[in-house]
Amino acid sequence: MRITTTRRARRTRLLGAVAAAAVATAGLTVGAVAVETPAEPQPYAVSYSNFESSQPDMPWTPRGDGVTTTTTNEVRRSPWNSLYVTGRTQAWHGVEISIGDYMEAGQPYEVTAWVRLPDGTAPTRAKLTAAQSDGQYIEITPLTAVNSDEWVQLTGSYSPPEGVDGTIYIELEDPTASFYVDDAAITAFACGRGPVDDSTSLIDALPYPVGVAVTANTLQGESLELLDRHFNQVTPENFMKPEAWYNSDHSFVAENAEADAVMDWAQANGGRVYGHVLVWHSQTPDWLFQHEDGTFLSADSEADRAELRERMRTHINNVAKYLSDKYGRFGSDTNPLVAFDVVNEVIADSPSPETGGLRDSYWYQVLGEEFIDDAFIYANEAFNTTYAAPGAEHPVTLFINEYNTQYGTDASSKTGRYHALIERLLARGVPIDGVGHQFHAWLDDDVEGFGAAMSAFDDLPLVQAVTELDVPTRTGTPVDTQTLLDQGRFYQRLFEIFAEQDAKRDLFSVTLWGLVDSGSWRFYEGDPLLFDPYYRGKWAYAAAVGQEIPATPQECTVPEPTQEPTSTAEPSATATEPATSAAPSAAGLPSPSGAASATPVVGAAPSPKAGGGPLARTGAELLALPAAALLLLTGATALWARRRTA
């Protein structure tokens, strides 16, 4: 079943939901449904390290003389990188994280890390240990078998004593074995951080298709359950971008497993795929703009201009052919692709009169503004003619996509120049169908700017879509509970705006840029999405489905720890360690070679670079805590029993 065939029926059923979510022109707000918060403490991450390049710091640092750490993508559990630890000569050598920087005395915490050995390494055992400044070594986990075949989770409970600092570290029984670590977290517990009942599906509560950016890692385990329940459209976060389609020898790939995984999910679940992206200045191989000798094509050469146009056309055609060959013609029952961002981020951030307000990309430098025309013409030819199913009428909606449209609509603003460009395209007969808005917001933005941005395009005969949505708090992590409530109210107004826009003219879709906070490229700016790392709806989710957002957090008591970790006299069974210091090593970690920063510019919401920022990952399953670990808290069993099960 194709979602496109059922939208109108569902929209009819949900007209009441639209009215309940929207703010009427008279200024009246329809009452929302109240939701109770849990009386039991809930887990939240005070430190989470998946060792991706946009993480602002690397809190896990080398422990022991000669130990080195580096990020690598050769072996990883999270989608992009892990931390490789080598140079060990003692069992207690490894990596460590400060106790004092992340933990408060007397408070209960869960500590989790995933460990794996390099290929060909003999099995050994690993454990998490707290090296306290009072000279005590607290065994957080027992020695656990680790090997080179699979990732093994180390997880245990720890509560720092009063007046004690030190570090928590990972050690191995084999004193010289190197190892990988990934998805390391310290989890605390607090009250009122979000609603317990997240059983209302987003796709049932909202009148338009609800999308999410995913990777293949999202399509498994609890993250898949969350996806299945709440979303009916997916965008491949990175793996339909230009560079994802080419081998190192510049040949077009025979297999794109990540893109296939997204298409497979949609095909099997009656969902939709929104493709991203065909023509972009970023994540496009340089060789596409170069002669064989590495010199760049020139706008002064008509032969070079013709060559670049042909390369663009070939790329777009090859993408369409690949997806058609595997999934059937576009518009058929077997092919779930319904839209594509044809060109992405072509408007300059500043007025740039020398380029007519456009980004001075390689595409623009060689072909001028007409490269945008060409891209839409070639995309329309490939997706809606050459590889379209017989009888299918324009099956793939073709979008232009842009960020920072929420910061003003006058002629000199980015939105004003965006509108002017689209007017020129329409006047030239370019086959463009839709306007995309990347709403990479900040909690301190003027929320009404988002409605103004969408209203600015109401005069055009095009559909609109929110293509990339997230709202970090700009506080870093962890985010306090009151700020999460404020974020919920911000999202509440956003979804009112989307309902208002949909009532004027159907929204094509609204897409969250990531499934859970810990998988977001903006996680370290402060919990930007609707679901937390434990797959639970936040106040932002409550806002989306029409629940009431309270003014202040509900109070509850975090109980004292009910069990004490085992104290050991020595740092390990096979080696003696020097006296512990009160803080971990200050050595920092290098970013991966070639990794681009995802640090946003203050006051502006950037476009995701280098894959939407390396943190635009699922990461969802990475912080899930086993039930046994939650025995640290009285009443925790009840908390986890109340979690949604699919």
XYZ file of C-alpha atoms in Angstrom:
646
model
C 0.000 0.000 0.000
C 1.367 3.384 -0.974
C 0.940 6.186 1.550
C 0.113 8.560 -1.291
C -3.107 6.647 -1.933
C -4.276 6.857 1.672
C -3.401 10.378 2.699
C -6.743 11.906 1.768
C -8.761 9.332 3.706
C -6.572 9.741 6.777
C -6.678 13.511 6.418
C -10.478 13.392 6.482
C -10.407 11.366 9.686
C -7.954 13.792 11.249
C -9.586 17.116 10.525
C -10.401 17.284 14.216
C -6.727 16.769 15.039
C -5.816 19.684 12.810
C -8.248 21.928 14.627
C -6.996 20.758 18.007
C -3.389 21.438 17.093
C -3.809 24.752 15.313
C -4.122 28.240 16.704
C -7.200 29.910 15.255
C -6.909 33.260 13.533
C -8.869 34.787 16.401
C -6.007 33.868 18.696
C -7.774 31.087 20.606
C -5.855 27.931 21.467
C -7.772 24.677 21.698
C -7.129 22.844 24.960
C -4.643 19.994 24.924
C -4.774 16.652 26.635
C -2.950 16.519 29.972
C -0.374 13.815 30.547
C 0.973 12.531 33.824
C 4.687 12.371 34.408
C 6.162 9.384 36.229
C 6.726 9.457 39.961
C 9.812 7.270 39.506
C 13.184 8.629 38.399
C 13.990 8.269 34.724
C 17.400 7.698 33.124
C 19.194 10.358 31.116
C 22.702 10.541 29.716
C 25.141 12.877 31.455
C 27.930 11.694 29.167
C 27.604 9.851 25.888
C 30.541 9.162 23.576
C 30.199 7.559 20.178
C 33.495 9.141 19.076
C 32.085 10.909 16.047
C 33.994 13.920 14.769
C 31.431 16.562 15.741
C 31.499 15.674 19.431
C 32.926 18.815 21.077
C 35.214 16.900 23.399
C 36.465 13.390 23.944
C 36.022 12.711 27.656
C 37.572 9.240 27.410
C 41.338 9.735 27.434
C 44.428 7.454 27.466
C 45.355 5.784 30.772
C 48.963 4.709 31.219
C 52.306 5.682 29.715
C 52.542 4.888 26.034
C 48.823 4.343 25.543
C 47.426 6.064 22.458
C 43.848 6.561 21.337
C 42.505 7.498 17.932
C 39.116 7.515 16.264
C 38.648 5.042 13.447
C 35.883 3.921 11.108
C 37.476 0.564 10.288
C 35.695 -1.162 13.179
C 32.797 0.606 14.848
C 29.485 -0.041 16.545
C 27.981 3.376 15.988
C 27.593 4.314 12.346
C 30.839 6.196 11.772
C 33.641 5.842 14.324
C 34.911 4.020 17.382
C 37.910 4.738 19.620
C 40.959 2.520 19.063
C 43.166 2.004 22.129
C 46.695 0.674 21.655
C 50.177 0.837 23.180
C 49.172 -0.941 26.405
C 51.861 -2.650 28.509
C 49.950 -3.158 31.781
C 46.542 -4.666 32.485
C 45.307 -1.395 33.987
C 46.255 0.539 30.864
C 43.282 1.622 28.795
C 41.015 4.657 28.647
C 39.415 6.638 31.466
C 36.825 9.313 32.164
C 36.717 11.753 35.081
C 34.391 10.996 37.974
C 34.227 14.576 39.222
C 33.389 16.069 35.832
C 30.243 13.988 35.383
C 29.098 12.623 38.739
C 27.880 13.978 42.055
C 28.661 12.310 45.365
C 26.019 9.927 46.619
C 24.039 9.888 43.376
C 23.439 6.603 41.525
C 24.745 6.166 37.986
C 24.953 3.488 35.338
C 28.208 3.229 33.387
C 28.174 1.504 30.003
C 30.806 0.868 27.330
C 31.014 -1.505 24.383
C 34.349 -3.241 23.756
C 35.731 -5.309 20.893
C 39.172 -6.678 20.038
C 40.945 -6.268 16.681
C 40.635 -9.082 14.164
C 42.925 -12.004 14.950
C 43.367 -11.081 18.610
C 43.088 -13.887 21.158
C 40.087 -13.554 23.520
C 40.622 -11.941 26.901
C 38.508 -10.345 29.625
C 37.656 -6.704 30.308
C 35.990 -4.718 33.063
C 35.031 -1.233 34.211
C 36.774 -0.021 37.364
C 36.559 3.176 39.406
C 40.005 4.377 40.548
C 39.047 6.642 43.452
C 41.209 9.407 44.848
C 40.978 7.775 48.294
C 43.063 4.874 46.989
C 40.152 2.469 46.579
C 39.499 0.585 43.348
C 35.796 -0.155 42.884
C 34.875 -2.938 40.493
C 31.895 -1.604 38.522
C 31.611 -4.715 36.375
C 33.122 -8.156 36.777
C 35.692 -9.396 34.299
C 33.754 -10.133 31.105
C 34.910 -12.155 28.113
C 35.653 -10.051 25.017
C 36.744 -11.155 21.562
C 37.306 -10.027 17.995
C 33.999 -11.347 16.637
C 31.432 -9.089 18.271
C 30.909 -6.040 20.448
C 30.499 -6.880 24.134
C 28.711 -4.561 26.567
C 30.209 -3.686 29.926
C 27.581 -2.138 32.182
C 27.303 -1.639 35.910
C 26.269 0.668 38.738
C 28.388 3.219 40.598
C 27.807 5.949 43.175
C 30.789 8.185 44.104
C 31.431 8.598 47.861
C 31.463 12.058 49.394
C 34.733 13.910 48.819
C 36.041 11.383 46.302
C 37.263 12.129 42.794
C 39.223 9.962 40.394
C 38.434 8.188 37.155
C 36.471 5.297 35.733
C 38.496 3.213 33.327
C 38.362 0.215 31.023
C 41.057 -2.406 31.582
C 41.858 -5.762 29.967
C 43.308 -8.893 31.527
C 45.752 -9.213 28.618
C 48.248 -6.406 29.363
C 49.242 -5.796 25.726
C 45.999 -6.311 23.826
C 44.678 -3.358 21.850
C 40.937 -2.818 21.782
C 38.102 -0.720 20.418
C 35.545 1.087 22.569
C 32.298 2.631 21.367
C 29.029 4.079 22.668
C 30.288 4.743 26.187
C 27.766 6.391 28.492
C 27.229 7.563 32.037
C 23.548 7.581 32.931
C 21.907 9.468 35.799
C 18.294 9.562 36.980
C 15.873 12.452 37.451
C 12.168 13.208 37.663
C 9.693 14.841 35.314
C 11.828 14.677 32.180
C 9.012 13.645 29.925
C 5.688 11.823 29.539
C 5.500 8.117 30.180
C 2.681 7.442 27.751
C 4.090 7.752 24.250
C 1.639 5.263 22.767
C -0.020 7.811 20.481
C 1.524 7.475 17.048
C 2.786 10.618 15.366
C 1.270 9.467 12.092
C -2.133 9.090 13.758
C -1.921 12.449 15.520
C -0.703 14.550 12.572
C -2.549 15.190 9.296
C 0.478 15.024 6.978
C 3.137 12.362 6.347
C 5.726 12.300 9.136
C 9.288 11.552 8.107
C 12.607 10.886 9.783
C 16.217 10.790 8.600
C 17.670 7.316 9.078
C 20.627 5.078 8.396
C 20.695 1.301 8.047
C 21.505 1.129 11.767
C 18.104 2.633 12.526
C 16.404 -0.284 10.864
C 16.930 -2.790 13.654
C 16.041 -3.434 17.281
C 14.231 -0.866 19.393
C 14.986 1.957 16.979
C 13.129 0.038 14.269
C 10.172 -0.431 16.613
C 10.101 3.320 17.239
C 10.344 4.025 13.508
C 7.544 1.592 12.673
C 5.230 3.095 15.272
C 5.659 6.791 14.594
C 6.819 7.428 11.019
C 5.590 6.688 7.514
C 8.313 8.410 5.521
C 12.095 8.120 5.634
C 14.980 10.139 4.244
C 18.373 8.462 3.827
C 20.516 10.705 5.969
C 23.738 10.399 4.006
C 23.675 7.616 1.489
C 21.859 9.166 -1.441
C 24.176 12.172 -1.411
C 26.434 12.360 -4.491
C 29.608 10.874 -2.981
C 27.728 7.815 -1.719
C 27.147 6.609 -5.277
C 30.802 6.276 -6.339
C 33.688 3.905 -5.823
C 37.244 5.125 -5.260
C 37.946 4.685 -8.987
C 35.096 7.133 -9.787
C 32.837 4.369 -11.101
C 29.164 4.272 -10.128
C 28.479 1.707 -7.406
C 26.907 -1.655 -8.152
C 25.461 -1.774 -4.624
C 24.447 0.999 -2.221
C 23.519 -1.054 0.839
C 22.492 1.929 2.975
C 20.162 3.324 0.325
C 18.785 -0.170 -0.257
C 18.026 -0.601 3.459
C 15.924 2.567 3.488
C 14.082 1.604 0.308
C 13.542 -1.926 1.625
C 11.947 -0.647 4.830
C 9.563 1.623 2.955
C 8.694 -1.051 0.409
C 7.937 -3.618 3.115
C 5.962 -1.231 5.354
C 3.905 0.778 2.891
C 6.042 3.828 3.647
C 7.523 6.560 1.498
C 11.093 7.541 0.692
C 12.108 11.185 0.280
C 15.471 11.168 -1.527
C 18.303 13.479 -0.519
C 20.146 14.852 -2.592
C 21.040 14.923 -6.317
C 23.006 18.166 -6.825
C 24.866 19.814 -3.935
C 28.048 21.771 -3.348
C 28.981 19.533 -0.403
C 29.674 15.799 -0.266
C 30.215 15.813 -4.011
C 33.515 14.366 -5.280
C 35.959 17.003 -6.519
C 36.772 14.904 -9.568
C 33.292 15.638 -10.868
C 34.503 19.219 -11.487
C 37.983 18.337 -12.754
C 39.859 17.249 -15.854
C 41.712 13.945 -15.654
C 44.894 15.842 -14.723
C 43.173 17.355 -11.670
C 42.738 20.873 -13.034
C 39.272 22.305 -12.654
C 36.778 22.774 -15.443
C 36.400 26.370 -16.568
C 33.405 28.545 -17.341
C 35.474 30.051 -20.176
C 35.443 26.785 -22.077
C 32.195 25.731 -23.720
C 33.565 22.193 -23.896
C 34.103 22.213 -20.106
C 30.599 23.550 -19.533
C 29.119 20.861 -21.742
C 31.196 18.233 -19.932
C 29.917 19.285 -16.503
C 26.319 19.344 -17.709
C 26.745 15.831 -19.082
C 28.284 14.613 -15.826
C 25.325 16.029 -13.913
C 22.864 14.404 -16.268
C 24.685 11.072 -16.092
C 24.760 11.140 -12.298
C 21.046 11.890 -11.978
C 20.156 9.278 -14.586
C 22.316 6.639 -12.887
C 20.674 7.249 -9.510
C 17.219 6.945 -11.052
C 18.209 3.841 -13.010
C 19.693 2.161 -9.924
C 16.535 2.713 -7.867
C 14.287 1.739 -10.764
C 16.222 -1.422 -11.604
C 16.038 -2.583 -7.972
C 12.545 -1.474 -6.988
C 10.569 -1.128 -10.173
C 9.489 1.938 -12.095
C 8.670 5.098 -10.156
C 4.968 5.293 -9.451
C 4.597 1.515 -9.379
C 3.405 -0.326 -6.290
C 6.908 -1.680 -5.642
C 8.875 1.581 -5.699
C 8.365 3.723 -2.560
C 10.331 6.793 -3.710
C 7.966 9.782 -3.863
C 10.238 12.836 -3.752
C 13.813 14.021 -4.167
C 15.778 17.095 -3.161
C 17.087 17.947 -6.609
C 19.278 20.890 -5.623
C 20.321 21.715 -2.084
C 21.512 24.919 -0.420
C 22.091 27.101 -3.464
C 21.328 30.421 -1.741
C 24.283 32.313 -0.243
C 24.158 33.171 3.448
C 24.822 36.846 2.684
C 23.223 38.969 -0.082
C 26.181 38.270 -2.462
C 25.151 40.621 -5.299
C 28.098 39.387 -7.397
C 26.385 35.987 -7.700
C 22.807 37.209 -7.722
C 22.407 35.972 -4.165
C 23.493 32.413 -5.006
C 26.185 30.285 -3.401
C 29.498 30.515 -5.241
C 29.859 26.747 -5.669
C 31.751 24.850 -8.348
C 28.408 24.267 -10.043
C 27.769 27.999 -10.149
C 31.326 28.921 -11.140
C 31.201 26.778 -14.269
C 27.537 26.859 -15.287
C 26.057 29.902 -13.551
C 22.466 29.908 -12.351
C 21.393 27.679 -15.226
C 22.869 24.643 -13.433
C 19.724 24.702 -11.276
C 17.519 24.616 -14.369
C 19.565 21.744 -15.773
C 19.303 19.730 -12.565
C 15.503 19.902 -12.495
C 15.197 19.196 -16.208
C 17.429 16.118 -15.942
C 15.699 14.904 -12.758
C 12.259 15.301 -14.296
C 13.392 13.437 -17.377
C 14.862 10.531 -15.381
C 12.368 10.109 -12.532
C 9.130 11.182 -14.196
C 9.641 10.003 -17.775
C 12.452 7.548 -18.533
C 12.010 5.381 -15.430
C 8.388 6.176 -14.605
C 5.821 3.384 -14.587
C 3.412 3.281 -17.543
C 0.437 5.449 -16.711
C 2.118 7.062 -13.701
C 1.649 10.807 -13.757
C 4.659 12.662 -12.375
C 5.334 10.097 -9.588
C 8.351 11.848 -8.015
C 7.941 15.339 -6.571
C 11.021 17.480 -7.241
C 12.149 19.851 -4.479
C 14.603 22.652 -4.007
C 15.868 22.660 -0.410
C 17.356 25.413 1.757
C 18.279 26.222 5.367
C 17.896 29.348 7.544
C 14.638 30.433 5.915
C 13.245 31.349 9.352
C 15.330 34.504 9.795
C 13.313 37.117 7.907
C 11.441 37.401 4.630
C 12.386 40.797 3.162
C 13.950 40.984 -0.288
C 17.536 41.002 1.004
C 17.028 38.078 3.388
C 17.925 34.531 2.500
C 14.236 33.707 2.245
C 13.625 36.704 0.005
C 16.412 35.592 -2.346
C 15.161 31.998 -2.200
C 11.705 33.163 -3.268
C 13.128 35.326 -6.048
C 15.153 32.405 -7.422
C 12.109 30.131 -7.505
C 10.112 32.837 -9.273
C 12.822 32.972 -11.950
C 12.814 29.181 -12.293
C 9.038 29.109 -12.741
C 9.182 31.936 -15.267
C 11.671 29.889 -17.306
C 9.419 26.836 -17.211
C 11.721 24.769 -15.005
C 9.879 21.626 -13.758
C 10.147 22.362 -10.034
C 7.383 21.044 -7.769
C 8.230 21.926 -4.194
C 9.937 24.242 -1.716
C 11.878 22.595 1.121
C 12.709 24.206 4.467
C 15.539 22.889 6.615
C 14.333 24.036 10.003
C 17.525 23.424 11.965
C 16.295 25.673 14.732
C 17.544 26.877 18.098
C 15.411 27.031 21.215
C 16.074 30.781 21.469
C 14.866 31.475 17.902
C 11.702 33.508 17.359
C 9.321 30.643 16.739
C 7.000 32.815 14.662
C 9.747 33.156 12.069
C 9.095 29.599 10.939
C 5.493 30.355 10.089
C 6.519 33.537 8.288
C 9.038 31.567 6.226
C 6.383 29.138 5.003
C 3.766 31.824 4.432
C 6.239 33.706 2.228
C 5.823 30.993 -0.430
C 2.021 30.777 -0.346
C 1.820 32.822 -3.558
C 3.710 30.171 -5.539
C 1.979 27.172 -7.166
C 4.243 24.728 -5.325
C 3.915 22.308 -2.436
C 6.026 22.904 0.684
C 7.828 20.493 3.003
C 9.718 20.711 6.276
C 12.653 18.601 5.169
C 14.980 18.678 8.188
C 13.699 19.543 11.660
C 15.530 19.668 14.994
C 15.620 22.118 17.917
C 18.650 21.854 20.223
C 18.513 23.853 23.425
C 21.952 25.487 22.963
C 22.804 24.376 26.523
C 24.977 21.370 25.747
C 24.310 18.084 27.508
C 22.796 17.089 29.811
C 19.772 19.353 29.453
C 17.942 20.235 32.655
C 14.297 19.292 33.017
C 12.933 22.838 32.932
C 14.686 23.464 29.607
C 13.128 20.295 28.204
C 9.717 21.692 29.136
C 10.599 24.963 27.390
C 11.658 22.953 24.356
C 8.317 21.177 24.453
C 6.468 24.494 24.295
C 8.643 25.593 21.367
C 7.805 22.384 19.489
C 4.161 22.865 20.435
C 4.041 26.162 18.568
C 5.985 24.695 15.639
C 3.442 21.933 15.172
C 0.642 24.476 15.431
C 2.334 26.398 12.625
C 2.647 23.248 10.525
C -1.059 22.500 11.026
C -1.935 26.047 10.014
C 0.157 25.712 6.875
C -1.302 22.308 6.045
C -4.810 23.731 6.377
C -3.972 26.416 3.809
C -2.400 23.987 1.334
C -1.392 20.400 2.016
C 2.093 20.031 3.431
C 3.996 17.369 1.554
C 5.603 16.144 4.799
C 7.438 17.110 7.983
C 10.730 15.260 8.571
C 12.638 15.037 11.851
C 16.395 14.996 11.232
C 17.090 11.937 13.351
C 15.188 9.439 15.448
C 16.525 9.944 18.995
C 18.638 12.623 20.635
C 21.810 10.572 20.896
C 21.712 9.882 17.154
C 21.416 13.534 16.158
C 24.249 15.491 14.562
C 23.298 18.278 17.025
C 23.038 16.140 20.164
C 25.906 17.943 21.865
C 24.157 21.299 21.473
C 21.335 19.942 23.618
C 18.824 17.111 22.996
C 17.247 18.335 19.736
C 14.620 15.702 18.867
C 11.304 14.251 20.059
C 12.650 11.022 21.591
C 15.413 10.536 24.146
C 18.239 7.965 23.921
C 16.047 5.443 25.710
C 13.377 5.532 22.977
C 10.913 7.466 25.127
C 8.870 10.457 24.105
C 10.044 13.779 25.557
C 7.962 16.872 26.144
C 8.754 17.694 22.519
C 6.921 14.516 21.532
C 4.035 15.413 23.847
C 3.754 18.722 22.017
C 3.621 17.024 18.622
C 0.694 14.779 19.596
C -1.264 17.528 21.353
C -0.537 16.808 25.005
C -0.346 19.584 27.570
C 3.099 20.848 28.555
C 3.309 21.697 32.284
C 4.989 24.875 33.461
C 7.371 23.184 35.901
C 8.666 19.654 36.453
C 6.840 17.216 38.665
C 8.809 16.462 41.796
C 9.839 13.025 42.963
C 12.576 11.575 45.122
C 15.577 9.809 43.665
C 16.217 6.963 46.109
C 19.546 6.165 47.602
C 21.586 3.386 45.965
C 20.418 -0.018 47.167
C 23.623 -1.923 46.562
C 27.295 -1.165 46.819
C 29.848 -2.095 44.164
C 32.575 -4.534 45.093
C 35.766 -2.901 46.358
C 39.057 -4.382 45.211
C 42.423 -3.769 46.810
C 44.377 -3.657 43.555
C 43.742 -2.029 40.180
C 43.915 -5.420 38.469
C 44.732 -9.017 39.179
C 47.879 -9.002 37.076
C 49.550 -5.644 37.570
C 50.143 -2.977 40.181
C 49.268 0.579 39.239
C 50.769 3.845 40.500
C 48.654 5.932 42.859
C 45.632 7.342 41.097
C 45.324 11.005 40.324
C 42.207 13.007 40.981
C 41.622 13.624 37.280
C 42.145 11.699 34.059
C 44.875 12.340 31.556
C 44.493 15.652 29.778
C 45.536 14.218 26.455
C 43.027 15.042 23.728
C 42.003 13.028 20.715
C 42.464 14.063 17.098
C 39.478 14.294 14.810
C 39.291 11.714 12.067
C 41.234 12.641 8.957
C 39.112 14.731 6.645
C 36.238 15.042 9.096
C 34.275 18.259 8.866
C 33.093 20.114 11.920
C 29.391 20.154 12.670
C 29.691 23.014 15.156
C 26.952 25.504 14.277
C 27.482 29.231 13.881
C 25.977 31.040 16.844
C 22.694 32.630 15.892
C 22.283 30.607 12.710
C 21.150 27.076 12.098
C 23.651 25.517 9.704
C 23.097 22.922 7.088
C 24.499 19.511 7.995
C 27.924 19.155 6.464
C 29.938 16.010 5.988
C 26.897 13.845 6.118
C 24.601 16.148 7.968
C 27.254 16.169 10.614
C 28.634 12.823 11.681
C 26.189 12.763 14.567
C 23.245 12.459 12.319
C 23.183 8.781 13.150
C 20.683 6.486 14.681
C 22.732 5.880 17.821
C 19.372 4.979 19.280
C 20.035 1.487 20.498
C 23.414 2.481 21.825
C 22.237 3.831 25.165
C 19.525 1.295 25.955
C 20.113 -0.033 29.453
C 19.507 -3.647 30.437
C 16.922 -4.174 33.110
C 19.465 -5.686 35.461
C 21.456 -2.481 35.505
C 18.463 -0.533 36.739
C 18.337 -2.542 39.967
C 20.450 0.277 41.362
C 17.256 2.228 41.929
C 14.328 1.263 44.088
C 11.238 1.363 41.986
C 13.224 1.180 38.751
C 11.631 -2.103 37.802
C 8.279 -0.340 37.695
C 9.750 2.407 35.541
C 10.995 0.048 32.892
C 7.870 -2.103 33.046
C 5.919 0.975 31.988
C 8.025 1.557 28.894
C 6.230 1.093 25.616
C 6.519 -2.286 23.990
C 5.778 -2.614 20.329
